[in-house]
Amino acid sequence: MSATIDIRFRLNGVDTEVSVPATMSALEMLRDRLDLTGTKYACGEGECGACTISVDGVTVNSCLMFAADCDGRELMTIEGLAASSVGEALRASFTRNGAVQCGFCTPGIMMQAHSVLQKHGSCEPADLKRTIEGNLCRCTGYVKIIDSMAEACVAADEGA
Amino acid sequence: MGVALDITRGETLIGKRVPKMDAPEKASGKTRYIHDINLPGQLHAKILHAGVVHARIVSIDTSAARALPGVHAVITAADVPWQRPIGVAKDHLPLKTDRVRSPRDEIAAVAADSAEIAEAALNLIKVVYDPLPIVSSAEDALQPGAPLLHGEELAWTSPDGRREVLHAPSLDNVAMTFNYAQGDVTYGEAESDAVVEDVFWLHYVTHCCMGVSGVIAEFEANENLRLYSNTQVPFLHKREFAELLGIDPGRVRIIQPPIGGGFGSKLDIYPFEPIAIFLAKITRRPIKLVFTREEEFMASPTRQPVLLRLRSGCKRDGTLTFRTIDTLHDNGAYTSWGATTPFVMMQTFSSLYRVPHCQYRTRAVYTNNPYAGSFRGYGNLQATFAVEAHMDKLADAIGMDPLAFRFKNAQEPGEVTPQGMLFKSCGFKDCLETAALRSDYSRKHAEYRAKWHDGNPVKRGVGMASMLHVAGGAKIYPSDGCGTILKIDDFAHVTLITGASEIGQGSETVLAQLVCEELALPLSAVTVVNNDTDITPWDVGVHASRTTFIAGNSAIGAARKAKAKILAAASAKFELPVDRLELRAGHIVEKDSGNRFIEIGKLIRSLHFSDKAELVMTTHYYEPPSQHQDREFKGDVSAAYAWATQVVEVEVDTMTGIVRLLRVTGAHDVGRVLNRLGIEGQIEGGIVMGQGYATTEDLIVENGVVRNPSFRDYKLVTAPEIPEIDISFIETMDGEGPQGAKGVGEAPAICVAAAVANAIYNATGVRLYALPFTPENVYRALKQQARPPVWRVAP
């Protein structure tokens, strides 16, 4: 077992301290140490996007990030997003538009969708498709995910 | 989360866009999949896979692994002498005894305090192998003198010393055969004006469920087995695991957490499940075993790869005359459901179009390759690919428009096919017409074809394909039924306890809608329980697009019984005949006037608190009126059949071989739309899965080894690549279907690849006979550098 490192960061708005092995990924830390199981393991090599979280406002594949690199950063997971008003709006949009089937990729895609809303980018479906090209979904065929993102995007623009 | 309903205005939930009941939970990250469940005291298990392709096991040394701190158990076949063969043909031992037939073969397993320790222990296990010659293809497996993969019988000795032969030796590597015939193909060929013959190769693909496989096994103090499992067939699994342990199936309880995708991959029992059970029995602790993605690619099933030779003919006026089909299925090292896909394939060959003479011969043979399971569409993608290529080629040969040719031979309602299928409802011709019209098929087909030689390197094409699939169950097991228990509590809240599992397809929402329709309650009044075999009544599992149809009819039956009970109580209370009463918006009302007598909840409370207290709790078992097929595979195997036509428009860059799907126009006979949102999602997802099968997905297997076991190298379709999708529903209101509906789960994936192949031909004049249509494969075909598949199979 490798040496452990003490790290501190802000997680979903709460100051958090944890001691982690130097080789542990942020995904393992979230799931196995902090019981935040909303973030999913599906490939472990940054190809599917199921483990997407936000670090200092930027989405990352948490399977590719060392837990130790979270030190001093601001993290948000699906649990943090779900508790916010924008998360609530996204959840309503994903539900209403049928974007969720087995749901395993959904948290990662919601994190990516949230990042798109934060950036105030284009709400055009063609542009939205590109923003989730790193998120694999095996059930929905993506159509309803794009519909949901577009609806939430337009609503956020109108609200702004 | 539910949809409120004002039934006083005659509203219904049927056909509406009803959001999935589990969506808010899933979109909050709160849903606990098997990966997210941890039991107190649980150990983590890992499996040592052989890594070698075909070998004798000379010795296994586990001493160093056993000595590693944190390791609680290391097991090999020697530690479980009572282990029993598993799977469709009982030719597969969970832990291998003396021989390896595939690199994924399970040699040993470890239970440890953490997955890391278990992994470290695997690295300490020393196995000595004596290599054997590799059988790398189905053709090679049939060569005279080919090494035999299962040349010995496989026997099992029960804990009480009873010896039972479960698998007979295969002395020719043939695992399974299916032969079917109708009419006289020699006669059919003689009266043909055009005959075509081709060989097709349908490749390996795999399910790629986003949630990898996993299980948690635990023994209760009384030695009953409790299993948290992603299986799609919990009731069949109960029996399998009980047999494995030599215990009564009643002592096995299977709990299904929400499942991260199934698509047929979880229809069989796989070695990891018994292995977790062995470890739980030995350690007396809960055992959690979850695959890595690499394991998921390597050690879960594939779609059945098939080499297929098709010969078919027609008369000058377009009448189909005959079909002769030979298929060779690469069974892989063990037999799972893939070997039985010919069962569905023959249905397409014999009955998608009217064809009087048809002969089908097939073998599934053992190789050292990955073994194939069931995968959405179950053989039908492969069969449809070949049949629909020939529909275009025959139309071409007699100078007929491909649409008109299909129309001439399409099935109609009332038809009984030579295989014995009765098409009580059939919207096939409507599907053809609608898809053609909405895609402007005929005009584009002629226009694109005229541009084959115009000098523009980027070509466009349209291709059409249709499909037939079971849509009212498939009577393969002694029963194809499903049970429902329905409980209405004192606040008129309904608990719908169904045998049918939810694997993401949205069945629980549809079942709740059907119950709401009968009881005139809003969706928010229904909770669906579908995940625990100790509670839920029997069902044969999620497969064959059967859940809406079978479980739906079962739920309706239970709801009608509950309604009768409520109305009878109201009738007694208000001294009015039952036929003058009706349920509406949570109330009992007088049918004609709409006058409200009482809330349903209040009436039920009065039943509970009366001196002759009574509950509103009903059960219903629905068995479809379908037939088992006879030994010649004839019989009406499903209570309903689904139809679809899809037209795909593509762009082919002849400089690079890149094929882009621009637009898919689908017309689907779904009987009746129950949940518009859900059915759209199923069809869109199925189309994109079909797109992957056609263009990007390729599980590369070389000499038994999977070369691309990762999402980096196995390409799923991503969001920017999806086509525009246009879906039309043909509502045939099937008489047996729940509210007229038919099954739809598999249908949308079935014709995409066939339509893409026809579209590439329409764009370029080049026909491709082997999947997938990757840029490299397409480029080689366009430059005539591709070697088309050949049939060099030993007789």
PDB file of C-alpha atoms in Angstrom, chain A residues 1 21 23-24 28 31-32 35-50 64 77-83 87-88 90-108 110 125-147, chain B residues 1 17 19-20 22-33 35-36 38 114 116-117 120 206-212 258-261 263 288 290-294 375-376 502-505 676-678 680-682 684-686 688-689 692 697 710-725:
ATOM      1  CA  MET A   1       0.000   0.000   0.000  1.00  0.00           C
ATOM      2  CA  PRO A  21      -3.284   6.874  -0.503  1.00  0.00           C
ATOM      3  CA  THR A  23      -2.323   6.539  -5.821  1.00  0.00           C
ATOM      4  CA  MET A  24      -6.030   6.821  -5.088  1.00  0.00           C
ATOM      5  CA  GLU A  28     -12.399   6.201  -5.493  1.00  0.00           C
ATOM      6  CA  ARG A  31     -17.238   6.740  -3.697  1.00  0.00           C
ATOM      7  CA  ASP A  32     -15.292   4.610  -1.233  1.00  0.00           C
ATOM      8  CA  ASP A  35     -19.901   7.651   0.395  1.00  0.00           C
ATOM      9  CA  LEU A  36     -20.809   9.938  -2.484  1.00  0.00           C
ATOM     10  CA  THR A  37     -21.952   7.169  -4.801  1.00  0.00           C
ATOM     11  CA  GLY A  38     -23.800   9.402  -7.258  1.00  0.00           C
ATOM     12  CA  THR A  39     -20.565   9.687  -9.228  1.00  0.00           C
ATOM     13  CA  LYS A  40     -20.235   6.469 -11.227  1.00  0.00           C
ATOM     14  CA  TYR A  41     -17.408   4.191 -12.281  1.00  0.00           C
ATOM     15  CA  ALA A  42     -17.984   2.854 -15.772  1.00  0.00           C
ATOM     16  CA  CYS A  43     -14.634   2.737 -17.575  1.00  0.00           C
ATOM     17  CA  GLY A  44     -11.826   4.053 -15.374  1.00  0.00           C
ATOM     18  CA  GLU A  45      -9.953   5.616 -18.269  1.00  0.00           C
ATOM     19  CA  GLY A  46     -11.695   8.885 -18.995  1.00  0.00           C
ATOM     20  CA  GLU A  47     -13.609   7.649 -22.036  1.00  0.00           C
ATOM     21  CA  CYS A  48     -17.228   7.517 -20.881  1.00  0.00           C
ATOM     22  CA  GLY A  49     -17.822  10.561 -18.673  1.00  0.00           C
ATOM     23  CA  ALA A  50     -19.914   8.691 -16.058  1.00  0.00           C
ATOM     24  CA  LEU A  64      -8.292  10.262 -14.120  1.00  0.00           C
ATOM     25  CA  THR A  77     -20.514  16.254  -7.350  1.00  0.00           C
ATOM     26  CA  ILE A  78     -24.003  15.288  -8.507  1.00  0.00           C
ATOM     27  CA  GLU A  79     -25.104  15.348  -4.873  1.00  0.00           C
ATOM     28  CA  GLY A  80     -24.063  18.992  -4.627  1.00  0.00           C
ATOM     29  CA  LEU A  81     -25.639  19.846  -7.961  1.00  0.00           C
ATOM     30  CA  ALA A  82     -28.889  18.077  -7.077  1.00  0.00           C
ATOM     31  CA  ALA A  83     -29.211  20.207  -3.955  1.00  0.00           C
ATOM     32  CA  GLY A  87     -29.667  21.161 -10.370  1.00  0.00           C
ATOM     33  CA  GLU A  88     -33.337  21.028  -9.594  1.00  0.00           C
ATOM     34  CA  LEU A  90     -31.920  20.249 -14.764  1.00  0.00           C
ATOM     35  CA  ARG A  91     -33.424  17.277 -12.971  1.00  0.00           C
ATOM     36  CA  ALA A  92     -36.920  18.461 -13.856  1.00  0.00           C
ATOM     37  CA  SER A  93     -35.929  18.952 -17.469  1.00  0.00           C
ATOM     38  CA  PHE A  94     -34.229  15.547 -17.727  1.00  0.00           C
ATOM     39  CA  THR A  95     -37.268  13.901 -16.147  1.00  0.00           C
ATOM     40  CA  ARG A  96     -39.889  15.748 -18.183  1.00  0.00           C
ATOM     41  CA  ASN A  97     -38.103  15.101 -21.478  1.00  0.00           C
ATOM     42  CA  GLY A  98     -37.360  11.428 -20.932  1.00  0.00           C
ATOM     43  CA  ALA A  99     -33.560  11.773 -20.826  1.00  0.00           C
ATOM     44  CA  VAL A 100     -33.165   9.070 -18.188  1.00  0.00           C
ATOM     45  CA  GLN A 101     -33.451   5.374 -18.887  1.00  0.00           C
ATOM     46  CA  CYS A 102     -31.121   3.076 -16.932  1.00  0.00           C
ATOM     47  CA  GLY A 103     -29.755   6.288 -15.457  1.00  0.00           C
ATOM     48  CA  PHE A 104     -26.171   5.156 -14.968  1.00  0.00           C
ATOM     49  CA  CYS A 105     -24.668   7.842 -17.221  1.00  0.00           C
ATOM     50  CA  THR A 106     -27.149  10.478 -16.051  1.00  0.00           C
ATOM     51  CA  PRO A 107     -25.203  12.046 -13.152  1.00  0.00           C
ATOM     52  CA  GLY A 108     -22.137  12.564 -15.344  1.00  0.00           C
ATOM     53  CA  MET A 110     -26.028  16.332 -15.651  1.00  0.00           C
ATOM     54  CA  PRO A 125     -28.712  21.355 -30.340  1.00  0.00           C
ATOM     55  CA  ALA A 126     -25.730  20.900 -32.682  1.00  0.00           C
ATOM     56  CA  ASP A 127     -23.486  22.754 -30.220  1.00  0.00           C
ATOM     57  CA  LEU A 128     -24.949  20.984 -27.193  1.00  0.00           C
ATOM     58  CA  LYS A 129     -24.222  17.620 -28.808  1.00  0.00           C
ATOM     59  CA  ARG A 130     -20.548  18.487 -28.944  1.00  0.00           C
ATOM     60  CA  THR A 131     -20.479  19.421 -25.268  1.00  0.00           C
ATOM     61  CA  ILE A 132     -21.404  15.838 -24.302  1.00  0.00           C
ATOM     62  CA  GLU A 133     -19.331  13.986 -26.857  1.00  0.00           C
ATOM     63  CA  GLY A 134     -17.262  12.668 -23.941  1.00  0.00           C
ATOM     64  CA  ASN A 135     -20.307  11.178 -22.231  1.00  0.00           C
ATOM     65  CA  LEU A 136     -21.411   7.756 -23.397  1.00  0.00           C
ATOM     66  CA  CYS A 137     -25.033   6.674 -23.054  1.00  0.00           C
ATOM     67  CA  ARG A 138     -26.134   3.207 -24.153  1.00  0.00           C
ATOM     68  CA  CYS A 139     -29.888   3.587 -23.627  1.00  0.00           C
ATOM     69  CA  THR A 140     -31.348   6.824 -24.878  1.00  0.00           C
ATOM     70  CA  GLY A 141     -29.707   7.494 -28.219  1.00  0.00           C
ATOM     71  CA  TYR A 142     -28.897  10.966 -26.815  1.00  0.00           C
ATOM     72  CA  VAL A 143     -31.917  12.649 -28.487  1.00  0.00           C
ATOM     73  CA  LYS A 144     -33.833  13.302 -25.306  1.00  0.00           C
ATOM     74  CA  ILE A 145     -30.681  14.288 -23.430  1.00  0.00           C
ATOM     75  CA  ILE A 146     -30.089  17.014 -26.004  1.00  0.00           C
ATOM     76  CA  ASP A 147     -33.764  18.050 -25.783  1.00  0.00           C
TER      77      ASP A 147
ATOM     78  CA  MET B   1     -43.398  12.441  -8.769  1.00  0.00           C
ATOM     79  CA  ARG B  17     -45.871  11.712 -22.509  1.00  0.00           C
ATOM     80  CA  PRO B  19     -42.041  10.800 -17.401  1.00  0.00           C
ATOM     81  CA  LYS B  20     -40.361   7.731 -15.939  1.00  0.00           C
ATOM     82  CA  ASP B  22     -37.602   6.621 -11.317  1.00  0.00           C
ATOM     83  CA  ALA B  23     -36.082   9.514 -13.269  1.00  0.00           C
ATOM     84  CA  PRO B  24     -35.897  12.132 -10.468  1.00  0.00           C
ATOM     85  CA  GLU B  25     -34.091   9.689  -8.176  1.00  0.00           C
ATOM     86  CA  LYS B  26     -31.649   8.710 -10.902  1.00  0.00           C
ATOM     87  CA  ALA B  27     -31.038  12.300 -11.950  1.00  0.00           C
ATOM     88  CA  SER B  28     -30.218  13.191  -8.348  1.00  0.00           C
ATOM     89  CA  GLY B  29     -27.490  10.579  -8.039  1.00  0.00           C
ATOM     90  CA  LYS B  30     -29.480   8.918  -5.273  1.00  0.00           C
ATOM     91  CA  THR B  31     -30.248   5.653  -7.007  1.00  0.00           C
ATOM     92  CA  ARG B  32     -28.252   2.806  -5.493  1.00  0.00           C
ATOM     93  CA  TYR B  33     -27.039   0.454  -8.162  1.00  0.00           C
ATOM     94  CA  HIS B  35     -21.963  -0.789  -7.299  1.00  0.00           C
ATOM     95  CA  ASP B  36     -23.228   1.595  -4.635  1.00  0.00           C
ATOM     96  CA  ASN B  38     -22.069  -2.086   0.636  1.00  0.00           C
ATOM     97  CA  SER B 114     -10.523  -4.582  -0.213  1.00  0.00           C
ATOM     98  CA  GLU B 116      -6.896  -3.736  -4.014  1.00  0.00           C
ATOM     99  CA  ILE B 117      -5.788  -6.538  -1.715  1.00  0.00           C
ATOM    100  CA  ALA B 120      -2.675  -8.019  -5.289  1.00  0.00           C
ATOM    101  CA  THR B 206     -21.049  -6.507 -27.195  1.00  0.00           C
ATOM    102  CA  HIS B 207     -23.609  -4.864 -24.921  1.00  0.00           C
ATOM    103  CA  CYS B 208     -21.508  -2.187 -23.231  1.00  0.00           C
ATOM    104  CA  CYS B 209     -23.936  -1.640 -20.380  1.00  0.00           C
ATOM    105  CA  MET B 210     -22.796   1.520 -18.648  1.00  0.00           C
ATOM    106  CA  GLY B 211     -23.080  -0.225 -15.290  1.00  0.00           C
ATOM    107  CA  VAL B 212     -20.580  -3.091 -15.353  1.00  0.00           C
ATOM    108  CA  PRO B 258     -31.743  -0.725 -10.172  1.00  0.00           C
ATOM    109  CA  ILE B 259     -29.826  -2.021 -13.169  1.00  0.00           C
ATOM    110  CA  GLY B 260     -27.363   0.004 -15.257  1.00  0.00           C
ATOM    111  CA  GLY B 261     -28.463  -1.486 -18.556  1.00  0.00           C
ATOM    112  CA  PHE B 263     -30.032  -5.401 -23.367  1.00  0.00           C
ATOM    113  CA  LYS B 288     -19.180  -8.183  -3.445  1.00  0.00           C
ATOM    114  CA  VAL B 290     -17.903  -6.074  -9.482  1.00  0.00           C
ATOM    115  CA  PHE B 291     -16.205  -6.236 -12.870  1.00  0.00           C
ATOM    116  CA  THR B 292     -13.721  -3.746 -14.216  1.00  0.00           C
ATOM    117  CA  ARG B 293     -14.569  -2.405 -17.670  1.00  0.00           C
ATOM    118  CA  GLU B 294     -11.865  -4.584 -19.169  1.00  0.00           C
ATOM    119  CA  PHE B 375     -28.448  -9.189 -27.266  1.00  0.00           C
ATOM    120  CA  ARG B 376     -31.358  -6.920 -28.196  1.00  0.00           C
ATOM    121  CA  GLU B 502     -37.168  -2.719 -14.668  1.00  0.00           C
ATOM    122  CA  ILE B 503     -33.822  -2.535 -16.457  1.00  0.00           C
ATOM    123  CA  GLY B 504     -34.094   1.050 -17.617  1.00  0.00           C
ATOM    124  CA  GLN B 505     -36.732   0.449 -20.275  1.00  0.00           C
ATOM    125  CA  ARG B 676     -45.270   8.356 -25.974  1.00  0.00           C
ATOM    126  CA  LEU B 677     -42.198   9.681 -24.209  1.00  0.00           C
ATOM    127  CA  GLY B 678     -41.008   6.238 -23.193  1.00  0.00           C
ATOM    128  CA  GLU B 680     -39.812   7.406 -28.389  1.00  0.00           C
ATOM    129  CA  GLY B 681     -36.856   6.938 -26.062  1.00  0.00           C
ATOM    130  CA  GLN B 682     -36.806   3.180 -26.664  1.00  0.00           C
ATOM    131  CA  GLU B 684     -34.268   6.415 -30.509  1.00  0.00           C
ATOM    132  CA  GLY B 685     -31.971   4.370 -28.275  1.00  0.00           C
ATOM    133  CA  GLY B 686     -32.493   1.279 -30.398  1.00  0.00           C
ATOM    134  CA  VAL B 688     -28.505   4.524 -32.237  1.00  0.00           C
ATOM    135  CA  MET B 689     -27.577   1.044 -30.977  1.00  0.00           C
ATOM    136  CA  GLY B 692     -23.260   1.433 -33.654  1.00  0.00           C
ATOM    137  CA  GLU B 697     -18.710  -1.116 -33.051  1.00  0.00           C
ATOM    138  CA  SER B 710     -11.952  -0.635 -23.660  1.00  0.00           C
ATOM    139  CA  PHE B 711     -14.107   2.311 -24.670  1.00  0.00           C
ATOM    140  CA  ARG B 712     -10.976   3.884 -26.135  1.00  0.00           C
ATOM    141  CA  ASP B 713     -10.746   1.164 -28.771  1.00  0.00           C
ATOM    142  CA  TYR B 714     -14.318  -0.125 -28.930  1.00  0.00           C
ATOM    143  CA  LYS B 715     -16.237   2.744 -30.431  1.00  0.00           C
ATOM    144  CA  LEU B 716     -19.725   3.492 -29.216  1.00  0.00           C
ATOM    145  CA  VAL B 717     -21.663   6.149 -31.094  1.00  0.00           C
ATOM    146  CA  THR B 718     -21.312   9.550 -29.409  1.00  0.00           C
ATOM    147  CA  ALA B 719     -23.824  12.402 -29.318  1.00  0.00           C
ATOM    148  CA  PRO B 720     -22.457  14.452 -32.263  1.00  0.00           C
ATOM    149  CA  GLU B 721     -22.693  11.387 -34.542  1.00  0.00           C
ATOM    150  CA  ILE B 722     -26.387  10.637 -34.163  1.00  0.00           C
ATOM    151  CA  PRO B 723     -28.658  11.163 -37.157  1.00  0.00           C
ATOM    152  CA  GLU B 724     -31.856  13.135 -37.301  1.00  0.00           C
ATOM    153  CA  ILE B 725     -34.529  10.680 -36.217  1.00  0.00           C
TER     154      ILE B 725
END
